[in-house]
Coordinates of C-alpha atoms in Angstrom, one line a residue:
M1 CA 9.4 -0.7 16.7
V2 CA 6.1 -2.3 15.6
A3 CA 7.3 -5.4 13.7
D4 CA 5.1 -7.0 11.0
R5 CA 4.2 -9.9 13.3
L6 CA 2.3 -7.4 15.5
T7 CA 0.2 -5.8 12.8
D8 CA -3.6 -6.3 12.6
T9 CA -4.6 -4.0 9.7
V10 CA -3.6 -3.9 6.1
Y11 CA -4.1 -1.1 3.5
F12 CA -3.8 -1.1 -0.2
S13 CA -4.0 1.7 -2.7
E14 CA -7.3 1.8 -4.5
W15 CA -5.2 1.6 -7.7
A16 CA -4.0 -1.9 -6.6
L17 CA -7.6 -3.2 -6.7
R18 CA -8.3 -1.6 -10.0
D19 CA -5.1 -2.8 -11.7
F20 CA -4.7 -6.2 -10.1
P21 CA -8.2 -7.3 -9.0
V22 CA -7.6 -11.1 -8.9
P23 CA -4.5 -11.3 -6.7
I24 CA -5.7 -8.4 -4.4
N25 CA -9.0 -10.1 -3.9
D26 CA -7.2 -13.4 -3.2
V27 CA -5.1 -11.7 -0.6
C28 CA -8.2 -10.0 1.0
K29 CA -10.0 -13.3 1.2
L30 CA -7.1 -14.7 3.2
L31 CA -7.1 -11.6 5.4
D32 CA -10.8 -12.1 6.1
K33 CA -10.2 -15.8 6.9
F34 CA -7.5 -15.0 9.5
G35 CA -9.3 -12.0 11.0
I36 CA -7.1 -9.2 9.7
R37 CA -8.8 -5.9 8.8
Y38 CA -8.1 -4.3 5.5
G39 CA -9.0 -1.2 3.5
F40 CA -8.2 0.9 0.5
L41 CA -6.4 4.2 0.4
C42 CA -7.8 7.1 -1.6
H43 CA -5.7 10.1 -2.8
T44 CA -2.8 7.9 -4.0
K45 CA -1.0 8.1 -7.4
D46 CA 0.3 4.6 -7.6
Y47 CA -0.2 1.2 -6.0
W48 CA 3.2 0.8 -4.1
C49 CA 1.8 2.2 -0.9
R50 CA 4.7 0.7 1.2
D51 CA 7.0 3.3 -0.3
Y52 CA 5.1 6.5 0.6
M53 CA 3.0 5.6 3.7
P54 CA 4.6 6.4 7.1
V55 CA 6.6 4.1 9.3
Q56 CA 4.9 3.0 12.5
V57 CA 7.3 3.1 15.4
N58 CA 4.9 2.4 18.2
E59 CA 1.1 2.3 18.6
A60 CA 0.8 6.1 18.5
K61 CA 3.9 7.2 16.5
F62 CA 4.0 7.3 12.7
V63 CA 6.9 8.8 11.0
Q64 CA 6.0 10.7 7.8
Y65 CA 9.0 11.4 5.5
I66 CA 9.6 13.1 2.2
Y67 CA 8.8 10.6 -0.6
A68 CA 10.8 11.8 -3.6
P69 CA 12.8 8.8 -4.8
D70 CA 15.4 9.5 -7.6
Y71 CA 13.8 6.8 -9.9
L72 CA 10.6 8.9 -10.1
L73 CA 12.1 12.4 -10.5
S74 CA 12.5 12.5 -14.2
G75 CA 9.9 13.3 -16.8
K76 CA 6.4 11.9 -16.6
D77 CA 7.3 9.5 -13.7
R78 CA 6.9 12.4 -11.3
R79 CA 3.1 11.9 -11.6
Y80 CA 3.5 8.8 -9.5
I81 CA 4.9 10.5 -6.5
T82 CA 2.3 10.4 -3.7
D83 CA 2.0 12.7 -0.8
P84 CA 0.2 10.6 1.8
T85 CA -1.1 13.6 3.8
A86 CA -4.7 13.4 2.4
A87 CA -4.9 9.6 2.9
L88 CA -3.7 10.0 6.5
H89 CA -6.2 12.7 7.1
D90 CA -9.0 10.3 6.0
L91 CA -7.7 7.7 8.5
D92 CA -7.2 10.3 11.2
I93 CA -3.6 9.3 11.8
P94 CA -1.3 12.1 13.2
T95 CA 2.3 11.8 12.2
V96 CA 5.8 13.0 13.2
K97 CA 7.3 14.6 10.2
T98 CA 10.9 14.6 9.0
N99 CA 12.5 16.4 6.0
L100 CA 14.6 13.3 5.3
I101 CA 14.0 11.7 1.9
I102 CA 13.1 8.0 2.7
D103 CA 11.5 5.2 0.7
G104 CA 9.4 2.9 2.8
G105 CA 10.5 -0.2 0.8
N106 CA 14.0 0.5 2.1
I107 CA 12.9 -0.1 5.7
V108 CA 12.8 -3.6 7.2
K109 CA 11.6 -3.5 10.8
C110 CA 12.9 -5.7 13.7
P111 CA 11.8 -5.0 17.3
D112 CA 15.0 -3.2 18.2
K113 CA 16.6 -2.4 14.8
V114 CA 15.8 -1.2 11.3
I115 CA 17.6 -2.6 8.3
M116 CA 18.2 -0.3 5.3
T117 CA 20.4 0.0 2.3
D118 CA 22.8 2.9 2.2
K119 CA 20.9 4.4 -0.6
I120 CA 19.5 6.6 2.2
F121 CA 22.7 8.5 2.2
Y122 CA 22.7 9.0 -1.5
E123 CA 19.2 10.5 -1.4
N124 CA 20.1 12.8 1.5
K125 CA 23.6 13.6 0.2
D126 CA 23.4 17.2 1.4
I127 CA 23.3 16.0 5.0
P128 CA 26.4 14.5 6.6
R129 CA 26.1 10.8 7.0
N130 CA 26.5 10.9 10.8
E131 CA 23.6 13.4 11.0
V132 CA 21.4 11.2 8.9
I133 CA 22.1 8.3 11.2
A134 CA 21.4 10.4 14.3
M135 CA 18.1 11.7 12.8
L136 CA 17.0 8.1 11.9
E137 CA 17.8 6.8 15.3
Q138 CA 15.8 9.5 16.9
L139 CA 12.8 9.0 14.6
F140 CA 12.8 5.2 14.8
E141 CA 14.0 4.9 18.4
C142 CA 16.2 2.0 17.6
N143 CA 19.6 1.0 16.2
L144 CA 20.2 0.9 12.4
V145 CA 21.9 -1.7 10.2
F146 CA 23.0 -0.6 6.7
L147 CA 23.5 -2.9 3.7
P148 CA 25.4 -1.7 0.6
W149 CA 23.3 -0.5 -2.3
D150 CA 23.7 -2.6 -5.5
R151 CA 23.3 0.2 -8.0
S152 CA 22.2 -2.2 -10.7
E153 CA 18.9 -2.4 -8.7
I154 CA 17.7 1.2 -9.0
Y155 CA 15.2 1.1 -6.1
G156 CA 17.7 0.2 -3.4
H157 CA 15.0 -1.5 -1.3
A158 CA 15.9 -3.6 1.7
D159 CA 12.6 -5.4 1.6
G160 CA 13.7 -7.3 -1.4
I161 CA 16.8 -8.6 0.5
V162 CA 15.9 -9.5 4.1
R163 CA 13.1 -9.9 6.6
W164 CA 13.1 -10.3 10.4
V165 CA 12.1 -13.8 11.6
D166 CA 12.3 -13.9 15.4
G167 CA 14.6 -13.1 18.2
N168 CA 18.0 -12.4 16.6
T169 CA 17.2 -14.2 13.3
V170 CA 16.6 -12.8 9.9
M171 CA 16.0 -14.5 6.5
M172 CA 17.9 -13.3 3.5
T173 CA 16.7 -13.8 -0.1
A174 CA 18.6 -15.8 -2.7
Y175 CA 20.1 -12.7 -4.1
E176 CA 21.1 -14.0 -7.6
A177 CA 21.5 -10.7 -9.3
S178 CA 25.0 -10.4 -7.9
R179 CA 27.1 -12.9 -6.0
Y180 CA 29.4 -10.1 -5.0
F181 CA 26.6 -8.2 -3.3
A182 CA 25.0 -11.3 -1.9
N183 CA 28.2 -12.0 0.0
K184 CA 28.4 -8.4 1.1
F185 CA 24.8 -8.5 2.4
L186 CA 25.5 -11.7 4.3
K187 CA 28.7 -10.5 5.8
E188 CA 27.0 -7.3 7.1
L189 CA 23.9 -9.1 8.4
E190 CA 26.0 -11.7 10.2
R191 CA 27.6 -8.9 12.2
H192 CA 24.2 -8.4 13.9
F193 CA 22.0 -11.4 13.3
D194 CA 21.8 -15.2 12.8
V195 CA 21.0 -15.4 9.1
I196 CA 18.9 -18.0 7.2
V197 CA 19.7 -17.8 3.5
M198 CA 17.1 -19.0 1.0
R199 CA 18.4 -21.4 -1.7
Y200 CA 16.9 -23.2 -4.7
S201 CA 18.0 -26.5 -6.2
T202 CA 16.0 -26.4 -9.5
R203 CA 17.9 -26.1 -12.8
P204 CA 17.2 -24.0 -14.8
R205 CA 15.4 -21.5 -12.7
A206 CA 13.7 -18.1 -12.8
R207 CA 16.5 -16.1 -11.3
E208 CA 14.7 -12.8 -11.9
L209 CA 12.0 -13.9 -9.5
S210 CA 13.9 -15.5 -6.7
W211 CA 14.3 -12.3 -4.7
A212 CA 10.5 -11.8 -4.5
Y213 CA 9.6 -14.6 -2.1
I214 CA 11.1 -12.6 0.8
N215 CA 8.7 -9.8 -0.1
F216 CA 5.8 -11.5 1.7
L217 CA 3.0 -9.8 3.6
Q218 CA 3.2 -10.6 7.3
T219 CA 0.6 -9.8 9.9
K220 CA -0.1 -11.2 13.4
N221 CA -2.3 -14.0 12.1
V222 CA -1.0 -14.9 8.6
I223 CA 2.0 -14.7 6.3
I224 CA 1.0 -14.4 2.6
V225 CA 3.8 -15.5 0.3
P226 CA 4.1 -14.4 -3.4
T227 CA 4.1 -17.3 -5.9
F228 CA 4.5 -17.4 -9.6
N229 CA 3.4 -20.9 -10.8
I230 CA 7.1 -21.9 -11.2
K231 CA 9.2 -24.7 -9.7
E232 CA 10.7 -22.5 -7.0
D233 CA 7.3 -21.8 -5.4
E234 CA 7.2 -25.0 -3.4
Q235 CA 10.8 -24.7 -2.3
A236 CA 10.3 -21.1 -1.1
L237 CA 7.2 -22.0 0.8
Q238 CA 9.0 -24.9 2.5
Q239 CA 11.9 -22.6 3.6
I240 CA 9.5 -19.9 4.9
E241 CA 7.5 -22.6 6.8
E242 CA 10.8 -23.9 8.4
A243 CA 11.8 -20.4 9.4
F244 CA 8.4 -19.7 11.0
P245 CA 7.5 -23.1 12.5
N246 CA 4.8 -21.6 14.8
C247 CA 3.0 -20.2 11.7
K248 CA 3.2 -23.2 9.5
D249 CA -0.6 -23.5 9.1
R250 CA -0.9 -19.8 8.6
I251 CA 1.5 -19.4 5.7
K252 CA -0.5 -19.1 2.5
P253 CA 0.5 -18.6 -1.1
V254 CA -1.0 -16.1 -3.6
N255 CA 0.0 -16.0 -7.3
I256 CA 1.1 -12.4 -8.1
S257 CA 2.5 -13.0 -11.5
N258 CA 0.8 -10.0 -13.0
I259 CA 2.1 -7.8 -10.1
I260 CA 5.7 -8.8 -10.0
C261 CA 6.2 -7.9 -13.6
H262 CA 5.7 -4.2 -12.5
G263 CA 8.7 -4.5 -10.1
G264 CA 7.2 -5.3 -6.7
G265 CA 5.8 -8.0 -4.4
L266 CA 3.2 -8.2 -1.7
N267 CA 5.1 -6.2 0.9
C268 CA 5.6 -3.5 -1.7
I269 CA 1.9 -3.2 -2.5
S270 CA 0.6 -3.2 1.0
W271 CA 0.9 -1.1 4.2
N272 CA 0.3 -3.0 7.4
I273 CA 0.1 -1.5 10.9
K274 CA -1.1 -2.1 14.4
R275 CA -4.3 -0.2 14.8
P276 CA -4.2 2.5 17.5
S277 CA -7.1 1.8 19.7
E278 CA -7.9 5.4 20.6
L279 CA -8.2 6.6 17.0
H280 CA -11.2 6.6 14.8
W281 CA -10.8 4.4 11.7
T282 CA -12.8 3.9 8.6
Y283 CA -12.8 0.9 6.3

């Protein structure tokens, strides 16, 4: 599995630059500084390209799934459902296709595992659970770890809960929406990993934003952390620097206050991959 720390190219939907020009340009300046290529995807219908773009398994294998999340299936929200085929054609990226309904924000990649919430079974309820697992294992060529879905969080995205750090270590957000689910997440993760749990000492604090620090954009040369001009920013950056000591000078903040209010962070709004050397790319 191509973990984020191996990626050298980042894409954003062209909508992201139109709607959030300041933070996206700030991110792009950092990508330039650290030698990471970037580009903008055409033929998209919203800016959360993590959710609909394929999952890179190895340098040449990209898994393209059905993007039809339940939270976009009613009424006018359907207009935001992007089929990435045209964007992938522009990039000349061939894919392996599956009929499973998957949401890219629900995939957290480790070198030998993928972490997801069990919302995947709800969205593919017509397929037996064991068959869904077998299909995912074949597609992603790795083991799977499933976290329970807190249904008060309609998206069911694992990338707002946990990120792989190194070796057998992951970092879990300060999940303050539900202590019950925070304990369940931790219990399940500790069955497979050593877990660093983010914590904050400030009182009072912006609980609705504490999850978002884990939703950073990571590439091989830089980690870009969401910040919001609040007291917790400094504590979050310090904890991420301690978790990634070899990257301390390459962990940079970007204020995304005008993005987070729409429900996503920097991982949500980006798609980062390791560029296949034999393919033609345009930027």
